[in-house]
Structures are given as structure tokens and as C-alpha cells.
XYZ file of C-alpha atoms in Angstrom:
159
model
C -4.167 32.230 -25.475
C -1.515 29.577 -25.584
C 2.191 30.262 -25.471
C 3.783 30.650 -28.888
C 5.953 28.040 -30.512
C 9.007 29.786 -31.859
C 11.597 29.068 -34.472
C 14.232 31.457 -33.238
C 15.931 33.732 -35.722
C 16.724 37.342 -36.304
C 14.714 39.461 -38.706
C 17.846 40.933 -40.250
C 19.226 37.523 -41.202
C 17.465 36.124 -44.297
C 18.926 32.636 -43.820
C 17.401 32.394 -40.342
C 13.617 32.508 -40.732
C 11.509 33.428 -37.752
C 8.128 31.908 -37.152
C 5.540 31.793 -34.415
C 2.217 30.179 -33.686
C -0.559 31.405 -31.415
C -3.854 29.729 -30.542
C -6.629 31.868 -29.116
C -10.262 31.636 -28.130
C -12.667 33.195 -30.600
C -13.555 36.267 -28.530
C -12.923 39.988 -28.823
C -10.794 40.012 -25.653
C -8.653 37.103 -26.848
C -8.150 38.789 -30.229
C -6.907 41.972 -28.504
C -4.526 39.954 -26.331
C -3.226 37.957 -29.303
C -2.670 41.123 -31.360
C -0.649 42.636 -28.519
C 1.409 39.468 -28.214
C 2.076 39.232 -31.971
C 2.956 42.934 -32.145
C 5.473 42.504 -29.297
C 6.970 39.404 -30.933
C 7.454 41.237 -34.239
C 8.681 44.465 -32.623
C 11.303 42.424 -30.779
C 12.457 41.192 -34.190
C 12.981 44.743 -35.467
C 9.902 45.432 -37.592
C 9.288 49.123 -38.187
C 6.348 50.957 -36.624
C 4.696 51.243 -40.052
C 4.953 47.505 -40.669
C 3.705 46.704 -37.161
C 0.632 48.888 -37.719
C -0.141 47.250 -41.070
C 0.213 43.735 -39.635
C -1.928 44.622 -36.642
C -4.674 46.132 -38.821
C -4.788 43.167 -41.223
C -4.792 40.610 -38.406
C -7.356 42.568 -36.372
C -9.760 42.676 -39.312
C -9.173 39.012 -40.133
C -9.441 37.655 -36.593
C -12.468 39.791 -35.738
C -14.184 38.491 -38.889
C -13.629 34.943 -37.645
C -15.112 35.832 -34.250
C -18.054 37.799 -35.668
C -18.942 35.559 -38.610
C -17.379 32.085 -38.519
C -18.307 31.465 -34.880
C -21.456 33.628 -34.768
C -24.449 31.766 -33.417
C -22.519 28.620 -32.525
C -23.177 27.176 -29.064
C -19.659 27.772 -27.759
C -16.627 29.833 -28.661
C -14.099 27.960 -30.731
C -10.398 28.368 -31.296
C -8.434 30.310 -33.871
C -4.912 29.361 -34.893
C -2.470 31.956 -36.214
C 0.849 30.922 -37.686
C 3.259 33.583 -38.895
C 6.506 33.299 -40.818
C 8.986 36.047 -41.595
C 10.916 36.392 -44.831
C 13.160 39.356 -45.611
C 10.513 41.144 -47.702
C 7.254 39.936 -46.205
C 5.290 38.199 -43.490
C 3.112 35.207 -44.277
C 0.178 34.170 -42.145
C -2.038 31.094 -41.952
C -5.223 31.511 -39.952
C -7.358 28.482 -39.143
C -10.687 27.962 -37.397
C -13.461 25.396 -37.080
C -16.305 27.861 -37.554
C -18.810 28.206 -40.359
C -17.392 28.409 -43.895
C -17.183 31.601 -45.899
C -20.390 32.230 -47.857
C -20.088 30.404 -51.152
C -16.781 28.932 -49.933
C -14.989 31.959 -51.295
C -13.439 35.188 -50.008
C -15.640 38.287 -49.956
C -14.723 40.725 -52.726
C -14.117 43.755 -50.501
C -15.936 46.774 -51.798
C -13.951 49.829 -52.833
C -14.549 52.930 -50.746
C -13.965 56.608 -51.326
C -11.676 57.972 -48.621
C -12.509 61.515 -49.677
C -16.132 61.211 -48.542
C -16.967 62.852 -45.259
C -17.018 60.517 -42.274
C -20.722 61.081 -41.650
C -21.536 59.880 -45.179
C -19.698 56.578 -44.844
C -21.582 53.584 -43.491
C -20.307 51.968 -40.309
C -18.443 48.733 -40.975
C -18.071 46.862 -44.214
C -14.508 47.955 -44.904
C -12.679 44.972 -43.405
C -12.120 42.946 -46.552
C -11.289 46.087 -48.536
C -8.539 46.913 -46.015
C -7.290 43.327 -45.918
C -7.081 43.251 -49.725
C -5.436 46.676 -49.858
C -2.692 45.843 -47.330
C -2.014 42.189 -48.140
C -1.743 39.932 -51.144
C -1.818 36.290 -52.176
C -5.023 35.756 -50.218
C -6.175 32.168 -50.390
C -9.150 30.588 -48.663
C -9.951 26.909 -48.448
C -12.275 24.694 -46.477
C -11.122 21.169 -45.653
C -13.621 19.138 -43.679
C -14.669 21.395 -40.789
C -11.625 23.671 -40.976
C -11.313 27.082 -42.603
C -7.833 28.108 -43.749
C -6.927 31.635 -44.786
C -3.415 32.259 -46.066
C -2.103 35.720 -46.855
C 1.112 37.636 -47.373
C 1.901 41.123 -46.112
C 4.717 42.845 -48.005
C 7.026 44.770 -45.687
C 7.708 48.438 -46.321
C 11.359 49.431 -46.323
C 12.531 51.000 -43.109
């Protein structure tokens, strides 16, 4: 994982945006390390525990999808770029990779699931895009040349 580039600012000051950029190898270990780094960066800026957990869940699902699908079967692990920007009411992320495109060059729909079903009745996996769609908004996917770009916004809960 490369060191972040920072635009210094304080979360509580809307006129001073805070941004960061992280580049990581497309592997499960690198995703875990990047999530820890991003969580620390955002915690240092005063994000609440609830917001940190939401950001971590959305990014974990997104980055693991890149590792498991975009780079699956390719001869070598590629890189994933994560750029984050803070605004007073939300966080915006741009995630890039040079892996395979999304099927049909479009975002998966994310199937609805019934949280009231017993755990043993629910299938393993398949909830990633549902969670991403539930916890974020303004999802946009594009493919330019060999690069995938996913942009999304995570509204911040008060507190």
C-alpha cells in the first residue's frame, strides 16, 4: 500500500475539505490493511463510530469485489486506487482498477434480502451490492479503455 496523498483540513470546517488517496495491491491482505488505514485517517478527522463502520463496510464490499471479480483469473494481481473526499454531510469515493469490466458494463442490481429470515436459511454471499446500495448513493460505474471507475457517495449520519 502506498502512502496517502493528503489535502489537510479539519472535518469540522466545511471550507477546508479533506481528501486522501491510497493505492493498494488487489489482494485480501492489502484490502484489510487499506481499510485499517482509511478508518484511522477518518477517525483522526472526527468521524463518529457509526459513520466509520458504514464507510468500512461499503469499502470492504467494494474493494473485495474488485479483488474477487475484476482481477479473478488474471495472471498477476493488479492495483486498486481509492480516492476519498470529505464534505460536511458526506464522503465521496472514487475507486479505480485495471481489471475485467463489470458484466454488461453496468453495476449489478443488488438483490433485496429479508433480514428476518433465519441465518441458516440465507445463502452465503451475494449481499455485497445490496449492502453497498443500501448504505451509499449516487453510484456510477464507467469503463474507459482498460480502467474501471466506480464513484459513490456515503451520506454521514449526524453525531
